[in-house]
PDB file of C-alpha atoms in Angstrom:
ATOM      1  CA  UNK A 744      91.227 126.008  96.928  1.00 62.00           C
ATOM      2  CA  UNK A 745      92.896 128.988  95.644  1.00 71.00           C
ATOM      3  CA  UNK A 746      91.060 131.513  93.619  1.00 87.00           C
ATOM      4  CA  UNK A 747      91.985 133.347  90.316  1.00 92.00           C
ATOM      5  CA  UNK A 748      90.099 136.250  89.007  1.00 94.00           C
ATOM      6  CA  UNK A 749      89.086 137.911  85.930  1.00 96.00           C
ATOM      7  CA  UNK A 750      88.521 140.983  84.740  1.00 96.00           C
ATOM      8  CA  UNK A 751      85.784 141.944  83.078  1.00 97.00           C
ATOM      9  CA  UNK A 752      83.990 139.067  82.987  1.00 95.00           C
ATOM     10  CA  UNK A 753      82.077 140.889  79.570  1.00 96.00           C
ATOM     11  CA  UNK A 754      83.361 143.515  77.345  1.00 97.00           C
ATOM     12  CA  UNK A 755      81.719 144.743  74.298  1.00 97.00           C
ATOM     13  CA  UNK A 756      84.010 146.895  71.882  1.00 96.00           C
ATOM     14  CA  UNK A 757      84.119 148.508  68.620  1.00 96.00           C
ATOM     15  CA  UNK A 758      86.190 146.686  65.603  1.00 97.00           C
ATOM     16  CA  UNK A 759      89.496 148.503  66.038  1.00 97.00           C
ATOM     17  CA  UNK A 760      89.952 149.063  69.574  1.00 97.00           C
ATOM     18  CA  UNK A 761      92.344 147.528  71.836  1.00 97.00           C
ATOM     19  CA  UNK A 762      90.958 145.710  75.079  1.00 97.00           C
ATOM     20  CA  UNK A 763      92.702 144.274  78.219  1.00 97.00           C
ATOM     21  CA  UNK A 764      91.731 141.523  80.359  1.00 98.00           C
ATOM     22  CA  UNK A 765      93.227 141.014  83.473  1.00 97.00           C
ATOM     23  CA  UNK A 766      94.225 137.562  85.069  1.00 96.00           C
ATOM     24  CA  UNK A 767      94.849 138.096  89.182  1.00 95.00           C
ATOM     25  CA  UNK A 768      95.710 135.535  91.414  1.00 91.00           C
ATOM     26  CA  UNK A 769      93.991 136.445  94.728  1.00 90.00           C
ATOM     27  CA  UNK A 770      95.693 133.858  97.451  1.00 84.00           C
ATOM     28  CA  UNK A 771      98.973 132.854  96.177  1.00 83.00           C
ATOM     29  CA  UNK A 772     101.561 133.672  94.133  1.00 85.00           C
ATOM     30  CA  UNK A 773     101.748 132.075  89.854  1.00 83.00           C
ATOM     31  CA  UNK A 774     105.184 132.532  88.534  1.00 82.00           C
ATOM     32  CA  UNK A 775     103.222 131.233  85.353  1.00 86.00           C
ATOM     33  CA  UNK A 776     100.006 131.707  83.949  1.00 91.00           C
ATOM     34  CA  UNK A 777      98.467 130.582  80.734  1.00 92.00           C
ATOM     35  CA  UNK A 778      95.916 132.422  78.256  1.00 96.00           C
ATOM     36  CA  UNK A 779      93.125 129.932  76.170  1.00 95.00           C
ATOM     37  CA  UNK A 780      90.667 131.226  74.097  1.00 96.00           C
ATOM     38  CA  UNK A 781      87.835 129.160  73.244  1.00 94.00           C
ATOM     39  CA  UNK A 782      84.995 129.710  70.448  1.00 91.00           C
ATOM     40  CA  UNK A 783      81.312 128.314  70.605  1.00 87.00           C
ATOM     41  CA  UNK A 784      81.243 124.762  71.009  1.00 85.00           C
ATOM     42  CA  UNK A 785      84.770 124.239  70.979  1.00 89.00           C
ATOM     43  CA  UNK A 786      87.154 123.466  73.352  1.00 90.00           C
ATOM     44  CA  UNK A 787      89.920 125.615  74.981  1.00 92.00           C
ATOM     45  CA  UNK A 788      92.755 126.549  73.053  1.00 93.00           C
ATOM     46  CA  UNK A 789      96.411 126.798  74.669  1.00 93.00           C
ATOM     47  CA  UNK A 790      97.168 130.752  73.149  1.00 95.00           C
ATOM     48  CA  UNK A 791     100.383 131.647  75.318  1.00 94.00           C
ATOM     49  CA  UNK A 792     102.586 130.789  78.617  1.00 91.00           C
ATOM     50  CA  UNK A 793     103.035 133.884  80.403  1.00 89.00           C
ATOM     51  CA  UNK A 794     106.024 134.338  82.999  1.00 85.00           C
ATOM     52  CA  UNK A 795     106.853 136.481  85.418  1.00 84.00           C
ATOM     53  CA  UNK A 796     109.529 139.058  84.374  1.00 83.00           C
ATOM     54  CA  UNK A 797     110.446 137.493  80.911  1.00 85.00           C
ATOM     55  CA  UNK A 798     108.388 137.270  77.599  1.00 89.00           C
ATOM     56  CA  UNK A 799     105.499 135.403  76.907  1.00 92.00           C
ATOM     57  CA  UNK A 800     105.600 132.019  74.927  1.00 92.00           C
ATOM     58  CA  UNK A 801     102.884 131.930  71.887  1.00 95.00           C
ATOM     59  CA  UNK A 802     101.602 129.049  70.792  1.00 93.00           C
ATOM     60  CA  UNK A 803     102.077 128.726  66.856  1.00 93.00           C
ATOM     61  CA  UNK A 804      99.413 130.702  64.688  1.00 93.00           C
ATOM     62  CA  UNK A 805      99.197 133.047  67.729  1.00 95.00           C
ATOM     63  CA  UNK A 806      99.927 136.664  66.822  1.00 94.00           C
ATOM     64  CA  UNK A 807     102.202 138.203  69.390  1.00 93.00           C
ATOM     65  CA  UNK A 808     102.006 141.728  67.994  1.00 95.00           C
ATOM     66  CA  UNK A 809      98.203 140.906  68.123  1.00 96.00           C
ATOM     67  CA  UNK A 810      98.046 139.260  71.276  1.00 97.00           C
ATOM     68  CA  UNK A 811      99.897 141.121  74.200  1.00 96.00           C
ATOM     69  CA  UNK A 812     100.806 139.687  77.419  1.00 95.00           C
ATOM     70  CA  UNK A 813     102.086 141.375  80.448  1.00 91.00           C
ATOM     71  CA  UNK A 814     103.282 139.154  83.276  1.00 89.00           C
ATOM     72  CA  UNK A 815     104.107 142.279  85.694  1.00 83.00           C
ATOM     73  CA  UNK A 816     103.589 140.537  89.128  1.00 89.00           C
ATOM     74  CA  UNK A 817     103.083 137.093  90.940  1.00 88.00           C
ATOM     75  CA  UNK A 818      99.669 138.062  90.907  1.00 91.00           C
ATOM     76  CA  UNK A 819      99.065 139.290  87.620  1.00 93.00           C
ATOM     77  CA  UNK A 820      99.291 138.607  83.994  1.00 94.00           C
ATOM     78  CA  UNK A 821      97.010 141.034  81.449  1.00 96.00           C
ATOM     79  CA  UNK A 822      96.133 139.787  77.985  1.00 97.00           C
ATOM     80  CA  UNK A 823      95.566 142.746  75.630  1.00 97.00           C
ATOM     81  CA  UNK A 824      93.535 142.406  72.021  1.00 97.00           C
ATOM     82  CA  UNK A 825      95.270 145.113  70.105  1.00 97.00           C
ATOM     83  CA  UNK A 826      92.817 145.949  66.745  1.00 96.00           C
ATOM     84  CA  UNK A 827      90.401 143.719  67.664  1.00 97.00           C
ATOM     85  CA  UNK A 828      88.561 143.099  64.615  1.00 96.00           C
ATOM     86  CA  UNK A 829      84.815 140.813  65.293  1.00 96.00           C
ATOM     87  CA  UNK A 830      87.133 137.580  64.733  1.00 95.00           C
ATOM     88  CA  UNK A 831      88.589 137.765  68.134  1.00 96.00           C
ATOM     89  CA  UNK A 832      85.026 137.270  69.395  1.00 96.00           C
ATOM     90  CA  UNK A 833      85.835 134.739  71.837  1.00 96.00           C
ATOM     91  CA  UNK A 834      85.503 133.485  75.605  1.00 96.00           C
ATOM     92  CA  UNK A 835      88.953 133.955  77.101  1.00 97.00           C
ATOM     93  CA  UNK A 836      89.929 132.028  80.146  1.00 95.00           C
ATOM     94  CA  UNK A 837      93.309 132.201  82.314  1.00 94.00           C
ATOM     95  CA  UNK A 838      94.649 129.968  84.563  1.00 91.00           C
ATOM     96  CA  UNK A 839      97.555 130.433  86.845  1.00 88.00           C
ATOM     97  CA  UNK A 840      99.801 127.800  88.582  1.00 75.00           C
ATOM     98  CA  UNK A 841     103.291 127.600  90.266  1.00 53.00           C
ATOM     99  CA  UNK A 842     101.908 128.353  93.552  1.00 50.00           C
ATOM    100  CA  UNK A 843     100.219 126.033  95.679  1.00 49.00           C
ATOM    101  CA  UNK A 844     101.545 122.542  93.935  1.00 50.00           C
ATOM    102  CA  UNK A 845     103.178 123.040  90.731  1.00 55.00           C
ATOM    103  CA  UNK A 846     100.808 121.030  88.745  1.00 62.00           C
ATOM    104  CA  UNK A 847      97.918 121.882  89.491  1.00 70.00           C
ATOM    105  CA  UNK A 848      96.285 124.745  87.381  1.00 78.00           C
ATOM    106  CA  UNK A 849      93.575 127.168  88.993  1.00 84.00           C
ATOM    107  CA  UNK A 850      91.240 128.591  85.756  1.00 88.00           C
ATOM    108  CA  UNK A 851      89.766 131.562  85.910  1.00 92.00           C
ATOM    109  CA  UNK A 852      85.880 132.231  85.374  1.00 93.00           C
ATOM    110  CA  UNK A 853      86.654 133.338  81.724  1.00 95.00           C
ATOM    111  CA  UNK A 854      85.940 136.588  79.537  1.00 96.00           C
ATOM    112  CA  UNK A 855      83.586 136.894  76.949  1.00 96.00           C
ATOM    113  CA  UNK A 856      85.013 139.281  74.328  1.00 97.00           C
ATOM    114  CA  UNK A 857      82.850 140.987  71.474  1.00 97.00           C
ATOM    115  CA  UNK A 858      84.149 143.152  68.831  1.00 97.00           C
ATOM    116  CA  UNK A 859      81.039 144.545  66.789  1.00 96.00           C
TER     117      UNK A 859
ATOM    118  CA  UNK B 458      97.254 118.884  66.754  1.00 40.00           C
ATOM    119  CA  UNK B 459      97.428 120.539  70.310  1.00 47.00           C
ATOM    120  CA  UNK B 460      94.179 118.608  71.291  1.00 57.00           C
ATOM    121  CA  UNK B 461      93.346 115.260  72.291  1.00 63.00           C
ATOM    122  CA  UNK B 462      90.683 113.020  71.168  1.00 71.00           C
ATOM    123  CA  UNK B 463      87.471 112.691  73.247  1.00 76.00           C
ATOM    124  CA  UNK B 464      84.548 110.437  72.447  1.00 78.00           C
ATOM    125  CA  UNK B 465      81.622 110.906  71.881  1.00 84.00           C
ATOM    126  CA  UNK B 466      81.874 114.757  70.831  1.00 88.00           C
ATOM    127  CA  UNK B 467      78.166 114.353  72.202  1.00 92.00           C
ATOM    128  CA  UNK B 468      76.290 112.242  74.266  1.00 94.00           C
ATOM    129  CA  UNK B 469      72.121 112.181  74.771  1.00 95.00           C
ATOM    130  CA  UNK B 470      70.799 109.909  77.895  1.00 96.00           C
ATOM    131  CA  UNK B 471      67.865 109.677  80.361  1.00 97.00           C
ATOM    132  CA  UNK B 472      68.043 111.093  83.896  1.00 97.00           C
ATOM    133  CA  UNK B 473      69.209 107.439  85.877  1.00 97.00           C
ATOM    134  CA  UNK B 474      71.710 106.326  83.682  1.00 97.00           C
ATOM    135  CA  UNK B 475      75.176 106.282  83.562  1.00 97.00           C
ATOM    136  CA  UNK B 476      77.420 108.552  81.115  1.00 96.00           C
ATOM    137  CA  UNK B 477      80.933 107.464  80.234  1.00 96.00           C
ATOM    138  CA  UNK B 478      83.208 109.254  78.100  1.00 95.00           C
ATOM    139  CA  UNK B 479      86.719 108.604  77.003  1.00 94.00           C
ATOM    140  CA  UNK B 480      89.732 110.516  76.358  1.00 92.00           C
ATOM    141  CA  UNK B 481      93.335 109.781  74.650  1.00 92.00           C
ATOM    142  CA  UNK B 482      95.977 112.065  74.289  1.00 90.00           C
ATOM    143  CA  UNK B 483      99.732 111.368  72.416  1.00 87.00           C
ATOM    144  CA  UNK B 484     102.338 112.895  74.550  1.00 83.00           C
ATOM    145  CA  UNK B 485     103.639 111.467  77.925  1.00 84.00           C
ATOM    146  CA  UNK B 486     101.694 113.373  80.810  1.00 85.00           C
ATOM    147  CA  UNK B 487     102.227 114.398  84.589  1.00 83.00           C
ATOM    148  CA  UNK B 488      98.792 113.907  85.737  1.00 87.00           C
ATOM    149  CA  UNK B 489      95.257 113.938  83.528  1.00 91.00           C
ATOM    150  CA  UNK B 490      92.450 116.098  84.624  1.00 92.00           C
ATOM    151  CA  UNK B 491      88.576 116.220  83.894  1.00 94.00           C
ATOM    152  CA  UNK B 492      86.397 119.507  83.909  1.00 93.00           C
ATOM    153  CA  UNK B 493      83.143 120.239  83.228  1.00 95.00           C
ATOM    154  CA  UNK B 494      81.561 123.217  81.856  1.00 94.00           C
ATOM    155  CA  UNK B 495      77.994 124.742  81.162  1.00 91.00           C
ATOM    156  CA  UNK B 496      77.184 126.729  78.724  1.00 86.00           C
ATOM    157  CA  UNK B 497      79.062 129.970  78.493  1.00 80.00           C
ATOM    158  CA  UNK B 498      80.727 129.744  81.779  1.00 84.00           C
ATOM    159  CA  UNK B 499      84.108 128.903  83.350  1.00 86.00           C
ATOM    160  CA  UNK B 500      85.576 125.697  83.790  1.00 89.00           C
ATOM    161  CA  UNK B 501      84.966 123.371  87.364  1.00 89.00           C
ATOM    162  CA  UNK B 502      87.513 121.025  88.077  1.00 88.00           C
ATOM    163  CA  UNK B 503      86.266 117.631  88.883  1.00 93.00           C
ATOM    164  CA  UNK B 504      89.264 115.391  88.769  1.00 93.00           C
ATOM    165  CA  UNK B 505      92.705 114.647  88.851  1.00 91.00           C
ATOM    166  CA  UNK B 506      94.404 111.336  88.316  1.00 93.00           C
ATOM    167  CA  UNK B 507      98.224 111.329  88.358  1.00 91.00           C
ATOM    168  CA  UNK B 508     100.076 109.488  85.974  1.00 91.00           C
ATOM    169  CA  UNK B 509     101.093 106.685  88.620  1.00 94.00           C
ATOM    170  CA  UNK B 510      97.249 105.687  89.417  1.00 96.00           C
ATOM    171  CA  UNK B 511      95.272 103.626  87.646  1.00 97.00           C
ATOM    172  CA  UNK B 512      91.802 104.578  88.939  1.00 97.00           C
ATOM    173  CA  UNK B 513      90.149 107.062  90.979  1.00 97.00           C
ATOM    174  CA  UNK B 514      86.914 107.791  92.772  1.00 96.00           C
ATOM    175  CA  UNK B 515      85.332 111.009  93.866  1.00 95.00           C
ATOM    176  CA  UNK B 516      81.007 110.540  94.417  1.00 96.00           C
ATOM    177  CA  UNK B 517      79.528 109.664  91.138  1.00 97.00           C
ATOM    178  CA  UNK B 518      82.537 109.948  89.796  1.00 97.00           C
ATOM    179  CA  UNK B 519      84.852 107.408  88.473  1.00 98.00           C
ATOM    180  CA  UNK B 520      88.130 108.230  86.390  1.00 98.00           C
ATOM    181  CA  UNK B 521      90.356 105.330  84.592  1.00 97.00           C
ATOM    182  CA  UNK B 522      93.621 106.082  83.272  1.00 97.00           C
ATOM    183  CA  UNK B 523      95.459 103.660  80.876  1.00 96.00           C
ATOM    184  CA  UNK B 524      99.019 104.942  80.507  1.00 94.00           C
ATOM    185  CA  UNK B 525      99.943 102.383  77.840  1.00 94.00           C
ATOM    186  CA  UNK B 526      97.051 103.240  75.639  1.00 94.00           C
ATOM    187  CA  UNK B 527      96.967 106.966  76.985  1.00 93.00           C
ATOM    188  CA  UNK B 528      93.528 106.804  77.000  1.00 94.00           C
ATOM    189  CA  UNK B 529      91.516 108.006  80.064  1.00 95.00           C
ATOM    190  CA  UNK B 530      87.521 107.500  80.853  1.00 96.00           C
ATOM    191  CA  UNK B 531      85.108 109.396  82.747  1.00 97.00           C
ATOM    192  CA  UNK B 532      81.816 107.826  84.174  1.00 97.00           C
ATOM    193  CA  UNK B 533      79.060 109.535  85.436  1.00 98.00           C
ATOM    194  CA  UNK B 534      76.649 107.465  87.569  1.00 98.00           C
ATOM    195  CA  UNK B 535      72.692 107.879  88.074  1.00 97.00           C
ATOM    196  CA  UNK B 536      72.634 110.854  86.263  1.00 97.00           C
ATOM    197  CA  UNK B 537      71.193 114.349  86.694  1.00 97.00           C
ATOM    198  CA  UNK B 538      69.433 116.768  84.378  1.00 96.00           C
ATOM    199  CA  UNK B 539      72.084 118.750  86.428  1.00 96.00           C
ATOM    200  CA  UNK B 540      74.780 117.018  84.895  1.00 97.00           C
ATOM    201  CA  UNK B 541      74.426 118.342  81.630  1.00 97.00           C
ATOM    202  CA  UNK B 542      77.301 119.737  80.127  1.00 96.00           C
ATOM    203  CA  UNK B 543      80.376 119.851  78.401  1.00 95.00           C
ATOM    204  CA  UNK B 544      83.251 118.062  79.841  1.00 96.00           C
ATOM    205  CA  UNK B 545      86.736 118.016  78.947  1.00 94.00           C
ATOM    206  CA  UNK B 546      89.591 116.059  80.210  1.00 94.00           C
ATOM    207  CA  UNK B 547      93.357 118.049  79.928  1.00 91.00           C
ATOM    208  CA  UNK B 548      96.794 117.008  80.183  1.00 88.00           C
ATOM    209  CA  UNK B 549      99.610 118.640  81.734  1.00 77.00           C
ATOM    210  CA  UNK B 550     102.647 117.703  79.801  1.00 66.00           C
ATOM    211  CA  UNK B 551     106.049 119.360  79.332  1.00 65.00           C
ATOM    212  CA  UNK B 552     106.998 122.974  80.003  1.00 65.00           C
ATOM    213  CA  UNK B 553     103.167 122.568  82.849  1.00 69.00           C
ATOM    214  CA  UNK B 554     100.714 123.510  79.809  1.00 76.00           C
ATOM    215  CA  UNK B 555      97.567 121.794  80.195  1.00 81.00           C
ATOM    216  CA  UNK B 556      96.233 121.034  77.069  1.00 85.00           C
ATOM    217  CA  UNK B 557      92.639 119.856  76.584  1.00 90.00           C
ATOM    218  CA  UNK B 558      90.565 118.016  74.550  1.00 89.00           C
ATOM    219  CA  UNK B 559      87.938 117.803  72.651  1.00 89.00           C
ATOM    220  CA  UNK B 560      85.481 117.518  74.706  1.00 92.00           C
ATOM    221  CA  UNK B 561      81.626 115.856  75.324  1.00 94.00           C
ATOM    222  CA  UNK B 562      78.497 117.454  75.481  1.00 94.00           C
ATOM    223  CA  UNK B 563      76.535 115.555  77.468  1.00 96.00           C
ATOM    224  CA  UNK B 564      72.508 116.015  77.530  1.00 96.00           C
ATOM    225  CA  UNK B 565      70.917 114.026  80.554  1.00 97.00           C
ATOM    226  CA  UNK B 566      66.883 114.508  80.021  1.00 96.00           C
ATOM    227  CA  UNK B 567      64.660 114.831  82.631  1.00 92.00           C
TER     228      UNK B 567
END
């Protein structure tokens, strides 16, 4: 089955700092991928459509200013947590479709985000 | 509310037995899929029933969907201590989001 990536798979920051995670599909091409964020014993939570080449879609309640997404290739969309304050301490998961079978959504293995 | 409705939020059985859980969602839906997921880690697909199908098998699997009451159900049969886990069943509706519900944490004990 295809495979989609993420990177880091852990990141620890400081409250304040920014942090990117990257979303890579490694076998076929997305022309969309979507960003969920789940908390502790909760399920996942639609945040944003990303597209190649045009803006991101936010869910509503979902900063955008907060929340940036960068859909720069067919391969990959980045998710960056500008300010993160310990709030955004969360498991964030992509998925990516459009490619083989449109739908059909491949997740990726998630990111665990802490802001201390 | 972006989520569906899954119940139980949690279910507790004994190694052997069977687990179903059950799923509705409101919107009209392209397919509905199930996925499980342990503790702290990424999601594994398990399933995917299309709108058009009624039932579908896959090992100890079994996945009902009832378009009219859009309401799906996941069984789980002879169970593993293995099995334990969250599952969630998701929807891909309009504009391809899959959105997901609730989900069931499942205990099986050994």
């Amino acid at each position: 089955g295809a495979v989609v990536s993420q990177h880091p798979s852990r990141v620890i920051c400081k409250s304040g700092t920014s942090v990117k995670i990257e979303c890579r599909s490694l076998d076929f091409q997305a022309t969309t991928m979507f960003w969920y964020r789940q908390f502790p014993k909760q399920s996942l939570m639609l945040m944003a459509t990303s597209n190649e080449g045009s803006k991101a879609t936010y869910e509503q309640g979902v900063e955008k200013d907060k929340f940036l997404i960068n859909h720069a290739s067919l391969t990959l969309s980045t998710l960056t947590v500008t300010s993160a304050h310990p709030e955004d301490s969360s498991f964030y998961i992509c998925s990516a479709g459009g490619g083989k079978g449109t739908d059909t959504q491949y997740f990726g293995p998630g990111t665990r985000l802490t802001v201390l | 509310s972006q989520q569906g409705e899954e119940d139980p939020q949690a279910l507790s059985i004994q190694e052997g037995e069977n687990a179903t859980m059950n799923c509705s969602y409101k919107t009209s839906i392209n397919n509905l899929q199930w996925y499980r997921q342990n503790s702290g880690r990424g999601l594994v697909h398990l399933i995917l029933i299309r709108s058009n199908e009624r039932e579908k098998h896959s090992g100890r699997l079994r996945v009902t969907l009832d378009t009219s009451k859009k309401s799906s159900s996941l069984l789980i049969t002879a169970s593993r201590a293995a099995d334990t886990a969250s599952y969630f069943c998701a929807v891909l509706g309009g504009g391809f989001k899959t959105i997901f519900g609730a989900g069931t944490r499942l205990f099986v004990k050994a």
